[in-house]
Tab-separated table of C-alpha atoms (C1' of nucleotides) in Angstrom:
chain	number	residue	atom	x	y	z
A	1	MET	CA	-17.725	-7.104	-28.426
A	2	ALA	CA	-17.644	-3.717	-26.856
A	3	THR	CA	-15.404	-1.815	-29.234
A	4	PRO	CA	-14.060	-3.533	-32.367
A	5	PRO	CA	-11.897	-0.463	-32.780
A	6	PRO	CA	-11.113	0.085	-29.072
A	7	GLY	CA	-10.268	3.617	-29.987
A	8	LEU	CA	-6.941	4.612	-31.356
A	9	ARG	CA	-6.282	6.597	-28.250
A	10	GLU	CA	-6.661	3.625	-25.990
A	11	ARG	CA	-4.480	1.461	-28.172
A	12	LYS	CA	-1.632	3.908	-27.987
A	13	LYS	CA	-1.996	4.043	-24.254
A	14	GLN	CA	-1.720	0.299	-23.990
A	15	ALA	CA	1.227	0.321	-26.379
A	16	THR	CA	3.005	2.874	-24.236
A	17	ARG	CA	2.185	0.872	-21.137
A	18	GLU	CA	3.624	-2.283	-22.586
A	19	ALA	CA	6.669	-0.479	-23.891
A	20	LEU	CA	7.352	0.812	-20.402
A	21	ARG	CA	6.851	-2.608	-18.825
A	22	GLU	CA	9.100	-4.247	-21.348
A	23	ALA	CA	11.818	-1.652	-21.065
A	24	ALA	CA	11.728	-1.743	-17.289
A	25	LEU	CA	12.044	-5.499	-17.150
A	26	ARG	CA	14.776	-5.649	-19.758
A	27	LEU	CA	16.909	-3.035	-18.065
A	28	ALA	CA	16.326	-4.582	-14.665
A	29	VAL	CA	17.453	-7.994	-15.889
A	30	GLU	CA	20.423	-6.599	-17.757
A	31	ARG	CA	22.058	-4.451	-15.144
A	32	GLY	CA	20.263	-5.325	-11.924
A	33	PRO	CA	17.164	-3.822	-10.339
A	34	ASP	CA	18.963	-1.016	-8.567
A	35	GLN	CA	21.035	0.147	-11.501
A	36	VAL	CA	17.971	1.342	-13.370
A	37	ARG	CA	16.650	4.854	-13.105
A	38	VAL	CA	13.211	5.982	-14.128
A	39	GLU	CA	14.757	8.368	-16.598
A	40	GLU	CA	16.373	5.485	-18.452
A	41	ILE	CA	13.225	3.406	-18.562
A	42	ALA	CA	11.315	6.354	-19.931
A	43	GLU	CA	13.988	6.985	-22.528
A	44	ALA	CA	14.011	3.364	-23.608
A	45	ALA	CA	10.252	3.464	-24.020
A	46	GLY	CA	10.376	6.731	-25.888
A	47	VAL	CA	8.477	8.877	-23.418
A	48	SER	CA	9.334	11.493	-20.858
A	49	PRO	CA	10.028	10.636	-17.223
A	50	ARG	CA	6.935	12.565	-16.298
A	51	THR	CA	4.801	10.340	-18.495
A	52	TYR	CA	6.261	7.306	-16.833
A	53	ASN	CA	4.741	8.371	-13.578
A	54	ASN	CA	1.406	8.794	-15.278
A	55	TYR	CA	1.418	5.046	-15.783
A	56	PHE	CA	3.267	3.663	-12.802
A	57	ALA	CA	3.407	5.075	-9.318
A	58	SER	CA	6.820	3.662	-8.547
A	59	ARG	CA	9.862	2.328	-10.331
A	60	GLU	CA	9.242	-1.199	-9.129
A	61	GLN	CA	5.664	-1.293	-10.343
A	62	ALA	CA	6.696	-1.311	-13.964
A	63	ILE	CA	9.076	-4.202	-13.422
A	64	VAL	CA	6.614	-6.418	-11.622
A	65	ALA	CA	3.892	-5.425	-14.077
A	66	ALA	CA	6.027	-6.874	-16.840
A	67	ILE	CA	5.934	-10.361	-15.364
A	68	THR	CA	2.538	-10.034	-13.747
A	69	ALA	CA	1.110	-8.784	-17.028
A	70	ASP	CA	-2.668	-9.042	-16.862
A	71	ARG	CA	-2.839	-11.900	-14.428
A	72	GLU	CA	-5.856	-10.319	-12.756
A	73	ALA	CA	-7.991	-10.582	-15.862
A	74	ARG	CA	-6.785	-14.125	-16.505
A	75	ILE	CA	-7.793	-15.249	-13.039
A	76	ALA	CA	-11.228	-13.765	-13.423
A	77	ALA	CA	-11.615	-15.452	-16.805
A	78	ALA	CA	-10.451	-18.742	-15.360
A	79	VAL	CA	-13.171	-18.571	-12.722
A	80	THR	CA	-15.947	-17.964	-15.214
A	81	ALA	CA	-14.516	-20.694	-17.442
A	82	ARG	CA	-15.213	-23.326	-14.800
A	83	PRO	CA	-18.641	-24.943	-14.934
A	84	ALA	CA	-21.240	-23.282	-12.767
A	85	THR	CA	-21.892	-26.563	-11.019
A	86	THR	CA	-18.591	-26.591	-9.166
A	87	ARG	CA	-18.336	-25.040	-5.744
A	88	LEU	CA	-17.426	-21.401	-6.013
A	89	ALA	CA	-14.685	-21.951	-3.469
A	90	ASP	CA	-13.112	-24.634	-5.652
A	91	ALA	CA	-13.484	-22.594	-8.805
A	92	VAL	CA	-11.704	-19.642	-7.272
A	93	THR	CA	-8.994	-21.749	-5.674
A	94	GLU	CA	-8.203	-23.666	-8.820
A	95	ALA	CA	-8.245	-20.534	-10.929
A	96	VAL	CA	-5.803	-18.809	-8.612
A	97	VAL	CA	-3.481	-21.793	-8.386
A	98	GLU	CA	-3.612	-22.294	-12.113
A	99	GLN	CA	-2.685	-18.741	-12.952
A	100	TYR	CA	0.061	-18.505	-10.390
A	101	THR	CA	1.798	-21.785	-11.079
A	102	ASP	CA	2.377	-21.605	-14.798
A	103	THR	CA	4.083	-18.275	-14.558
A	104	GLY	CA	5.652	-19.008	-17.870
A	105	GLU	CA	9.180	-19.977	-18.687
A	106	GLN	CA	11.179	-16.782	-18.653
A	107	ALA	CA	9.133	-15.422	-15.787
A	108	ARG	CA	10.639	-18.103	-13.613
A	109	GLU	CA	14.102	-16.636	-13.856
A	110	THR	CA	12.914	-13.099	-13.418
A	111	LEU	CA	11.087	-14.195	-10.295
A	112	LEU	CA	14.409	-15.092	-8.756
A	113	LEU	CA	15.502	-11.579	-9.535
A	114	ILE	CA	12.523	-10.254	-7.666
A	115	THR	CA	12.978	-12.298	-4.564
A	116	ALA	CA	16.397	-10.761	-4.095
A	117	LYS	CA	15.415	-7.142	-3.728
A	118	SER	CA	13.014	-6.344	-0.926
A	119	ALA	CA	11.686	-3.314	-2.758
A	120	LEU	CA	10.662	-5.539	-5.647
A	121	ARG	CA	9.260	-8.095	-3.254
A	122	ASP	CA	6.944	-5.510	-1.776
A	123	ALA	CA	5.838	-4.307	-5.180
A	124	PHE	CA	5.190	-7.889	-6.215
A	125	LEU	CA	3.060	-8.523	-3.159
A	126	ASP	CA	1.161	-5.292	-3.635
A	127	ALA	CA	0.458	-6.271	-7.209
A	128	ALA	CA	-1.349	-9.328	-5.924
A	129	ALA	CA	-3.989	-7.019	-4.513
A	130	GLY	CA	-4.924	-6.186	-8.078
A	131	ILE	CA	-6.921	-9.385	-8.393
A	132	GLU	CA	-9.570	-8.028	-6.048
A	133	PRO	CA	-11.619	-5.884	-8.466
A	134	PRO	CA	-12.039	-8.504	-11.214
A	135	LEU	CA	-12.645	-11.193	-8.607
A	136	THR	CA	-15.357	-9.041	-7.091
A	137	THR	CA	-17.115	-8.923	-10.426
A	138	VAL	CA	-17.079	-12.646	-11.146
A	139	ILE	CA	-17.994	-13.573	-7.579
A	140	ALA	CA	-20.881	-11.128	-7.640
A	141	GLU	CA	-22.103	-12.753	-10.838
A	142	ARG	CA	-22.010	-16.178	-9.285
A	143	LEU	CA	-23.721	-15.057	-6.094
A	144	GLY	CA	-26.511	-13.312	-7.944
A	145	ASP	CA	-28.781	-11.188	-5.796
A	146	THR	CA	-26.729	-11.480	-2.667
A	147	ASP	CA	-25.505	-8.321	-1.031
A	148	PRO	CA	-22.755	-7.036	-3.323
A	149	CYS	CA	-20.761	-6.206	-0.211
A	150	THR	CA	-20.381	-9.937	0.357
A	151	ALA	CA	-18.706	-10.377	-3.002
A	152	ARG	CA	-16.278	-7.599	-2.234
A	153	VAL	CA	-15.407	-9.039	1.141
A	154	LEU	CA	-14.839	-12.492	-0.291
A	155	ALA	CA	-12.717	-11.140	-3.126
A	156	ALA	CA	-10.670	-9.043	-0.735
A	157	SER	CA	-10.199	-12.043	1.521
A	158	VAL	CA	-8.937	-14.082	-1.397
A	159	ALA	CA	-6.510	-11.335	-2.302
A	160	ALA	CA	-5.293	-11.225	1.281
A	161	ALA	CA	-4.887	-14.991	1.385
A	162	VAL	CA	-2.935	-14.960	-1.855
A	163	ARG	CA	-0.688	-12.299	-0.464
A	164	ILE	CA	-0.038	-14.352	2.642
A	165	ALA	CA	0.752	-17.401	0.565
A	166	LEU	CA	3.201	-15.422	-1.526
A	167	GLU	CA	4.815	-13.986	1.581
A	168	ASN	CA	5.342	-17.440	2.994
A	169	TRP	CA	6.608	-18.635	-0.338
A	170	LEU	CA	9.365	-16.123	-0.889
A	171	GLN	CA	10.483	-16.057	2.687
A	172	PRO	CA	13.840	-17.812	2.836
A	173	SER	CA	13.659	-17.537	6.642
A	174	GLY	CA	16.729	-15.332	6.459
A	175	THR	CA	16.402	-11.989	8.185
A	176	THR	CA	19.487	-10.838	6.380
A	177	THR	CA	19.029	-9.255	3.013
A	178	ASP	CA	21.117	-11.542	0.859
A	179	ALA	CA	20.209	-15.200	0.855
A	180	ARG	CA	20.658	-16.248	-2.730
A	181	SER	CA	21.458	-19.809	-1.833
A	182	VAL	CA	19.102	-21.629	-4.147
A	183	GLY	CA	19.446	-24.635	-1.967
A	184	THR	CA	19.484	-28.014	-3.610
A	185	SER	CA	16.561	-29.874	-2.145
A	186	GLY	CA	16.608	-29.760	1.633
A	187	LEU	CA	15.983	-26.081	2.187
A	188	VAL	CA	15.348	-24.728	5.628
A	189	VAL	CA	12.321	-23.001	4.209
A	190	PRO	CA	9.367	-24.145	6.285
A	191	SER	CA	7.198	-23.410	3.290
A	192	GLY	CA	6.266	-25.842	0.582
A	193	SER	CA	5.420	-25.454	-3.041
A	194	LEU	CA	3.549	-22.399	-4.209
A	195	PRO	CA	0.411	-24.330	-5.176
A	196	GLY	CA	0.379	-25.974	-1.784
A	197	LEU	CA	0.758	-22.681	0.005
A	198	LEU	CA	-1.996	-21.120	-2.064
A	199	ARG	CA	-4.394	-23.954	-1.323
A	200	ALA	CA	-3.538	-23.879	2.358
A	201	ALA	CA	-4.153	-20.154	2.528
A	202	LEU	CA	-7.417	-20.309	0.610
A	203	ALA	CA	-8.798	-23.344	2.434
A	204	PRO	CA	-9.985	-21.450	5.524
A	205	LEU	CA	-12.153	-19.256	3.319
A	206	ALA	CA	-14.044	-22.136	1.726
A	207	PRO	CA	-16.781	-22.238	4.385
A	208	ALA	CA	-17.464	-18.567	3.803
A	209	PHE	CA	-17.932	-19.200	0.092
A	210	ASP	CA	-20.176	-22.188	0.745
A	211	ALA	CA	-22.367	-20.162	3.070
A	212	ALA	CA	-22.598	-17.340	0.578
A	213	GLU	CA	-23.642	-19.729	-2.170
A	214	SER	CA	-26.450	-21.403	-0.272
A	215	PRO	CA	-28.729	-18.720	1.156
A	216	GLN	CA	-29.540	-20.057	4.571
A	217	GLN	CA	-29.940	-17.931	7.638
A	218	PRO	CA	-28.781	-19.796	10.765
B	1	MET	CA	3.900	-7.098	33.228
B	2	ALA	CA	6.936	-7.090	31.039
B	3	THR	CA	8.743	-3.933	32.079
B	4	PRO	CA	7.578	-1.826	35.013
B	5	PRO	CA	10.191	0.677	33.884
B	6	PRO	CA	9.657	0.229	30.146
B	7	GLY	CA	13.123	1.539	29.620
B	8	LEU	CA	13.923	5.188	29.402
B	9	ARG	CA	14.868	4.804	25.796
B	10	GLU	CA	11.484	3.420	24.835
B	11	ARG	CA	9.640	6.077	26.768
B	12	LYS	CA	11.422	8.829	24.918
B	13	LYS	CA	10.571	7.164	21.648
B	14	GLN	CA	6.912	7.033	22.535
B	15	ALA	CA	7.029	10.608	23.706
B	16	THR	CA	8.543	11.721	20.429
B	17	ARG	CA	5.971	9.687	18.543
B	18	GLU	CA	3.102	11.259	20.405
B	19	ALA	CA	4.588	14.722	20.046
B	20	LEU	CA	4.742	14.225	16.282
B	21	ARG	CA	1.183	12.886	16.118
B	22	GLU	CA	-0.129	15.748	18.199
B	23	ALA	CA	1.743	18.409	16.283
B	24	ALA	CA	0.660	16.965	12.956
B	25	LEU	CA	-2.998	16.867	13.924
B	26	ARG	CA	-2.952	20.319	15.454
B	27	LEU	CA	-1.340	21.941	12.444
B	28	ALA	CA	-3.614	20.039	10.075
B	29	VAL	CA	-6.719	21.233	11.895
B	30	GLU	CA	-5.468	24.785	12.204
B	31	ARG	CA	-4.433	25.564	8.674
B	32	GLY	CA	-5.792	22.695	6.630
B	33	PRO	CA	-4.230	19.370	5.730
B	34	ASP	CA	-2.402	20.628	2.665
B	35	GLN	CA	-0.866	23.691	4.247
B	36	VAL	CA	1.342	21.648	6.525
B	37	ARG	CA	4.865	20.703	5.599
B	38	VAL	CA	6.835	17.963	7.202
B	39	GLU	CA	9.483	20.443	8.197
B	40	GLU	CA	6.953	22.371	10.267
B	41	ILE	CA	5.610	19.283	11.996
B	42	ALA	CA	9.120	18.255	12.894
B	43	GLU	CA	9.921	21.697	14.190
B	44	ALA	CA	6.767	21.792	16.283
B	45	ALA	CA	7.688	18.446	17.794
B	46	GLY	CA	11.267	19.489	18.395
B	47	VAL	CA	12.968	16.996	16.113
B	48	SER	CA	14.597	17.106	12.723
B	49	PRO	CA	12.664	16.425	9.522
B	50	ARG	CA	14.796	13.347	9.011
B	51	THR	CA	13.692	11.987	12.352
B	52	TYR	CA	10.096	12.516	11.381
B	53	ASN	CA	10.531	10.003	8.603
B	54	ASN	CA	12.002	7.540	11.041
B	55	TYR	CA	8.591	7.423	12.665
B	56	PHE	CA	6.148	7.970	9.830
B	57	ALA	CA	6.547	6.983	6.220
B	58	SER	CA	4.327	9.748	4.932
B	59	ARG	CA	2.987	13.085	6.001
B	60	GLU	CA	-0.574	11.808	6.259
B	61	GLN	CA	0.343	8.884	8.473
B	62	ALA	CA	1.116	11.130	11.397
B	63	ILE	CA	-2.238	12.887	11.102
B	64	VAL	CA	-4.325	9.748	10.960
B	65	ALA	CA	-2.199	8.172	13.675
B	66	ALA	CA	-3.247	10.997	15.946
B	67	ILE	CA	-6.896	9.982	15.822
B	68	THR	CA	-6.336	6.298	15.254
B	69	ALA	CA	-3.981	6.194	18.212
B	70	ASP	CA	-3.396	2.585	19.180
B	71	ARG	CA	-6.707	1.232	18.038
B	72	GLU	CA	-5.053	-1.966	16.868
B	73	ALA	CA	-3.966	-2.952	20.343
B	74	ARG	CA	-7.365	-2.003	21.776
B	75	ILE	CA	-9.179	-4.241	19.332
B	76	ALA	CA	-6.957	-7.175	20.157
B	77	ALA	CA	-7.465	-6.564	23.868
B	78	ALA	CA	-11.220	-6.330	23.352
B	79	VAL	CA	-11.228	-9.732	21.713
B	80	THR	CA	-9.373	-11.418	24.518
B	81	ALA	CA	-11.586	-9.634	27.026
B	82	ARG	CA	-14.658	-11.467	25.747
B	83	PRO	CA	-15.403	-14.796	27.394
B	84	ALA	CA	-13.905	-17.793	25.648
B	85	THR	CA	-17.351	-19.349	25.368
B	86	THR	CA	-18.593	-16.894	22.762
B	87	ARG	CA	-18.159	-17.642	19.103
B	88	LEU	CA	-14.885	-16.295	17.851
B	89	ALA	CA	-16.690	-14.638	14.976
B	90	ASP	CA	-18.909	-12.746	17.388
B	91	ALA	CA	-16.038	-11.806	19.637
B	92	VAL	CA	-14.090	-10.320	16.761
B	93	THR	CA	-17.080	-8.568	15.261
B	94	GLU	CA	-18.142	-6.979	18.507
B	95	ALA	CA	-14.609	-5.955	19.351
B	96	VAL	CA	-14.167	-4.267	16.001
B	97	VAL	CA	-17.532	-2.520	16.136
B	98	GLU	CA	-16.904	-1.430	19.686
B	99	GLN	CA	-13.535	0.108	18.960
B	100	TYR	CA	-14.619	1.835	15.802
B	101	THR	CA	-17.887	3.318	17.010
B	102	ASP	CA	-16.777	5.213	20.077
B	103	THR	CA	-14.157	7.109	18.193
B	104	GLY	CA	-14.255	9.661	20.944
B	105	GLU	CA	-15.670	13.143	20.934
B	106	GLN	CA	-13.131	15.361	19.259
B	107	ALA	CA	-12.195	12.594	16.868
B	108	ARG	CA	-15.603	12.979	15.303
B	109	GLU	CA	-14.850	16.451	14.027
B	110	THR	CA	-11.395	15.574	12.859
B	111	LEU	CA	-12.890	12.676	10.950
B	112	LEU	CA	-14.815	15.151	8.870
B	113	LEU	CA	-11.510	16.778	8.095
B	114	ILE	CA	-10.185	13.464	6.883
B	115	THR	CA	-13.068	12.620	4.631
B	116	ALA	CA	-12.421	15.808	2.721
B	117	LYS	CA	-8.915	15.117	1.504
B	118	SER	CA	-8.483	11.997	-0.560
B	119	ALA	CA	-4.855	11.650	0.465
B	120	LEU	CA	-5.945	11.499	4.085
B	121	ARG	CA	-8.733	9.116	3.215
B	122	ASP	CA	-6.240	6.696	1.721
B	123	ALA	CA	-3.956	6.953	4.711
B	124	PHE	CA	-6.908	6.368	7.006
B	125	LEU	CA	-7.923	3.255	5.104
B	126	ASP	CA	-4.382	1.964	5.029
B	127	ALA	CA	-4.163	2.446	8.765
B	128	ALA	CA	-7.007	-0.019	9.142
B	129	ALA	CA	-4.679	-2.708	7.855
B	130	GLY	CA	-2.695	-2.272	11.048
B	131	ILE	CA	-5.196	-4.380	12.971
B	132	GLU	CA	-4.017	-7.491	11.165
B	133	PRO	CA	-0.898	-8.354	13.202
B	134	PRO	CA	-2.485	-8.106	16.664
B	135	LEU	CA	-5.604	-9.842	15.404
B	136	THR	CA	-3.462	-12.653	14.082
B	137	THR	CA	-2.024	-13.163	17.528
B	138	VAL	CA	-5.298	-13.296	19.410
B	139	ILE	CA	-6.995	-15.454	16.793
B	140	ALA	CA	-4.084	-17.879	16.843
B	141	GLU	CA	-4.436	-18.115	20.617
B	142	ARG	CA	-8.118	-18.930	20.332
B	143	LEU	CA	-7.597	-21.482	17.586
B	144	GLY	CA	-4.852	-23.253	19.426
B	145	ASP	CA	-3.007	-25.911	17.463
B	146	THR	CA	-4.611	-25.059	14.167
B	147	ASP	CA	-2.383	-24.110	11.281
B	148	PRO	CA	-1.062	-20.650	12.125
B	149	CYS	CA	-1.602	-19.732	8.500
B	150	THR	CA	-5.334	-19.969	9.126
B	151	ALA	CA	-5.139	-17.323	11.803
B	152	ARG	CA	-3.265	-15.016	9.478
B	153	VAL	CA	-5.775	-15.499	6.700
B	154	LEU	CA	-8.713	-14.846	8.981
B	155	ALA	CA	-7.093	-11.758	10.465
B	156	ALA	CA	-6.229	-10.429	7.040
B	157	SER	CA	-9.781	-11.072	5.885
B	158	VAL	CA	-11.131	-9.135	8.830
B	159	ALA	CA	-8.813	-6.255	8.031
B	160	ALA	CA	-9.976	-6.322	4.443
B	161	ALA	CA	-13.616	-6.381	5.482
B	162	VAL	CA	-13.083	-3.449	7.822
B	163	ARG	CA	-11.447	-1.541	5.036
B	164	ILE	CA	-14.379	-2.203	2.746
B	165	ALA	CA	-16.824	-1.103	5.422
B	166	LEU	CA	-14.899	2.128	5.925
B	167	GLU	CA	-14.767	2.732	2.196
B	168	ASN	CA	-18.505	2.346	1.935
B	169	TRP	CA	-18.965	4.527	4.971
B	170	LEU	CA	-17.068	7.592	3.836
B	171	GLN	CA	-18.425	7.435	0.339
B	172	PRO	CA	-21.111	10.145	0.161
B	173	SER	CA	-22.305	9.363	-3.352
B	174	GLY	CA	-20.179	7.201	-5.567
B	175	THR	CA	-18.242	9.397	-7.914
B	176	THR	CA	-17.290	6.283	-9.769
B	177	THR	CA	-19.712	4.375	-11.945
B	178	ASP	CA	-21.654	2.992	-9.047
B	179	ALA	CA	-24.931	1.600	-10.283
B	180	ARG	CA	-26.586	0.814	-7.008
B	181	SER	CA	-29.399	-1.150	-8.542
B	182	VAL	CA	-31.846	-2.157	-5.886
B	183	GLY	CA	-31.886	-5.923	-5.829
B	184	THR	CA	-35.071	-7.937	-5.619
B	185	SER	CA	-34.298	-8.786	-2.027
B	186	GLY	CA	-34.447	-5.114	-1.126
B	187	LEU	CA	-31.597	-5.542	1.279
B	188	VAL	CA	-29.363	-3.038	-0.449
B	189	VAL	CA	-27.501	-0.941	2.063
B	190	PRO	CA	-25.820	1.847	0.121
B	191	SER	CA	-24.502	3.669	3.169
B	192	GLY	CA	-25.823	3.180	6.644
B	193	SER	CA	-24.326	3.630	10.047
B	194	LEU	CA	-20.744	2.606	10.589
B	195	PRO	CA	-21.623	-0.214	13.007
B	196	GLY	CA	-24.107	-1.562	10.500
B	197	LEU	CA	-21.615	-1.460	7.679
B	198	LEU	CA	-18.988	-3.166	9.815
B	199	ARG	CA	-21.349	-5.963	10.787
B	200	ALA	CA	-22.495	-6.398	7.206
B	201	ALA	CA	-18.929	-6.636	5.979
B	202	LEU	CA	-17.842	-9.061	8.689
B	203	ALA	CA	-20.917	-11.286	8.460
B	204	PRO	CA	-19.762	-13.241	5.388
B	205	LEU	CA	-16.629	-14.289	7.256
B	206	ALA	CA	-18.469	-15.813	10.203
B	207	PRO	CA	-18.739	-19.301	8.610
B	208	ALA	CA	-14.989	-19.341	8.095
B	209	PHE	CA	-14.447	-18.593	11.781
B	210	ASP	CA	-16.946	-21.245	12.824
B	211	ALA	CA	-15.266	-23.846	10.670
B	212	ALA	CA	-11.860	-22.926	12.047
B	213	GLU	CA	-13.102	-23.227	15.610
B	214	SER	CA	-14.660	-26.670	15.237
B	215	PRO	CA	-12.151	-29.049	13.635
B	216	GLN	CA	-14.325	-30.996	11.239
B	217	GLN	CA	-13.286	-32.062	7.795
B	218	PRO	CA	-16.269	-32.158	5.416
C	1	DC	C1'	31.780	2.583	38.145
C	2	DA	C1'	33.845	2.716	33.708
C	3	DG	C1'	34.335	1.353	29.086
C	4	DA	C1'	32.228	-1.002	25.254
C	5	DA	C1'	28.282	-2.034	22.543
C	6	DA	C1'	23.795	-0.919	20.786
C	7	DA	C1'	20.248	2.083	19.311
C	8	DG	C1'	18.757	6.855	17.952
C	9	DA	C1'	18.946	11.230	15.996
C	10	DT	C1'	20.765	14.221	12.660
C	11	DG	C1'	22.842	16.272	8.295
C	12	DC	C1'	23.550	15.494	3.634
C	13	DG	C1'	22.629	13.999	-0.905
C	14	DT	C1'	20.017	11.543	-4.439
C	15	DG	C1'	16.092	9.816	-6.709
C	16	DT	C1'	11.213	9.801	-6.933
C	17	DA	C1'	6.119	11.384	-6.658
C	18	DA	C1'	3.092	14.897	-7.939
C	19	DG	C1'	0.952	19.738	-8.986
C	20	DC	C1'	0.657	23.222	-12.601
C	21	DA	C1'	0.409	25.260	-16.999
C	22	DA	C1'	1.426	25.011	-21.874
C	23	DT	C1'	1.499	22.233	-26.048
C	24	DT	C1'	0.233	18.541	-28.970
C	25	DT	C1'	-2.891	14.860	-30.318
C	26	DT	C1'	-7.293	12.543	-30.659
C	27	DT	C1'	-12.143	12.593	-30.785
C	28	DC	C1'	-16.659	14.401	-31.590
C	29	DG	C1'	-20.270	17.444	-33.393
C	30	DA	C1'	-21.804	20.711	-36.871
D	1	DT	C1'	-14.601	18.191	-43.796
D	2	DC	C1'	-13.478	21.336	-40.389
D	3	DG	C1'	-13.261	23.377	-36.029
D	4	DA	C1'	-13.908	22.905	-31.045
D	5	DA	C1'	-13.736	20.180	-26.909
D	6	DA	C1'	-11.388	16.655	-24.409
D	7	DA	C1'	-7.487	14.115	-23.227
D	8	DA	C1'	-2.673	13.051	-23.019
D	9	DT	C1'	2.059	14.294	-22.900
D	10	DT	C1'	5.705	17.199	-21.413
D	11	DG	C1'	8.871	20.566	-18.900
D	12	DC	C1'	9.310	22.832	-14.775
D	13	DT	C1'	9.173	22.995	-9.913
D	14	DT	C1'	8.540	21.567	-5.146
D	15	DA	C1'	8.327	18.429	-1.474
D	16	DC	C1'	9.100	13.972	0.189
D	17	DA	C1'	11.174	9.192	1.075
D	18	DC	C1'	15.307	7.017	2.088
D	19	DG	C1'	20.263	5.396	2.157
D	20	DC	C1'	24.608	6.499	4.278
D	21	DA	C1'	27.968	8.302	7.466
D	22	DT	C1'	28.496	10.501	11.832
D	23	DC	C1'	27.679	11.868	16.400
D	24	DT	C1'	25.149	11.529	20.657
D	25	DT	C1'	22.619	9.014	24.127
D	26	DT	C1'	21.276	4.965	26.526
D	27	DT	C1'	22.154	0.363	27.995
D	28	DC	C1'	24.884	-3.642	28.996
D	29	DT	C1'	28.857	-6.017	30.883
D	30	DG	C1'	33.075	-6.686	33.365
DNA sequence: CAGAAAAGATGCGTGTAAGCAATTTTTCGA
DNA sequence: TCGAAAAATTGCTTACACGCATCTTTTCTG
């Protein structure tokens, strides 16, 4: 639509980006998250270490980006895909749950890798904040002429709620670093399934969405 | 209440913390934010550079901490200070506005210093996220038996809204592609006073607070 | 009051984030 | 088609964040 040839320059940038993501994830899975240096990732992707930092601010970002991929854009698309008749709160909630539950097949195993290292955990949680900008756009479209600040606040609140849900999810209740016991069924984890946690975290925001949709001044 | 002698150990920690904050701010004002090295701040405070990083994760954190002080605790206290009869949404809004408007006298000039450097701007915005934990506590107290996750989500949403308000505030004229098209409603507030921006950003969250206060399932 | 335990502070070393200037590559206008 | 402007990549360099081991200081317990 915008650019049938998106520009050769841009394509190479995306190719480099994906090469870095892929290399980072592969090396992290192969030899463990801590046994990977930026220099090696850059070498595997065929660029210089300096270029690596032009794409990712930290070593962990590339790894989580590989499994997160472009989840932000997918969530935004999932919201617009829902019929305009549904409550905005429901549309957003379902879109978020949908895109976070079917994380794919291989991603499931790599997620276990992430939960182990706290540095990766943090990067993973920070990555969740990336849904805010696209969410702002789609929410603003749905709200129409309302103050654009409202859309931003709602989007940011959703991002915060998602983060909280994820925190509760990958919190094995163990203060110690290593708790790899993938318990059978009766885990001590007070948390439930990820979809459930996401819905629980997003539920308190529903009234705010409803109020924003129906312009009434109390 | 807890410890009339808060422990000599803790007092020394706080003293060191304040010495670092003070030294960082003083040096930053004197010679500019970029002409200050961590080593110098540490030396001025009488500790080693390594110790500096035990208190602050980055160089900018110490500077913004000097003017932010313990605003987080003050906001939480301001919320509890309000009578329990007021709407929780109003209590939180007023507490936030109150603690952010009277930034003090000298703080006003140092704020101008902050707005100049983008690195300091980011640190300042990140510092706003610090209000989330204490807010979570006070909100949970007000909500009582409600799901504690709700309190966290609301507190995080408030923190996000505050951040957005601050972003809009210290944004002279959007360098980014900011098409501030004047809506038909004419209620576009590109950049007003800080209290106004804070209220505007927190307003959309009021329905969520109301719903959380009155347990009704629609 | 003394010794043990806990918490800090410090020095050292490594890996990472980022500024700067030079070089190469892509894009755009003549 | 060609040359100039713009953008990206890269090497070099500096400063910073952080883990680890050690030593000192405070606190707790007998």
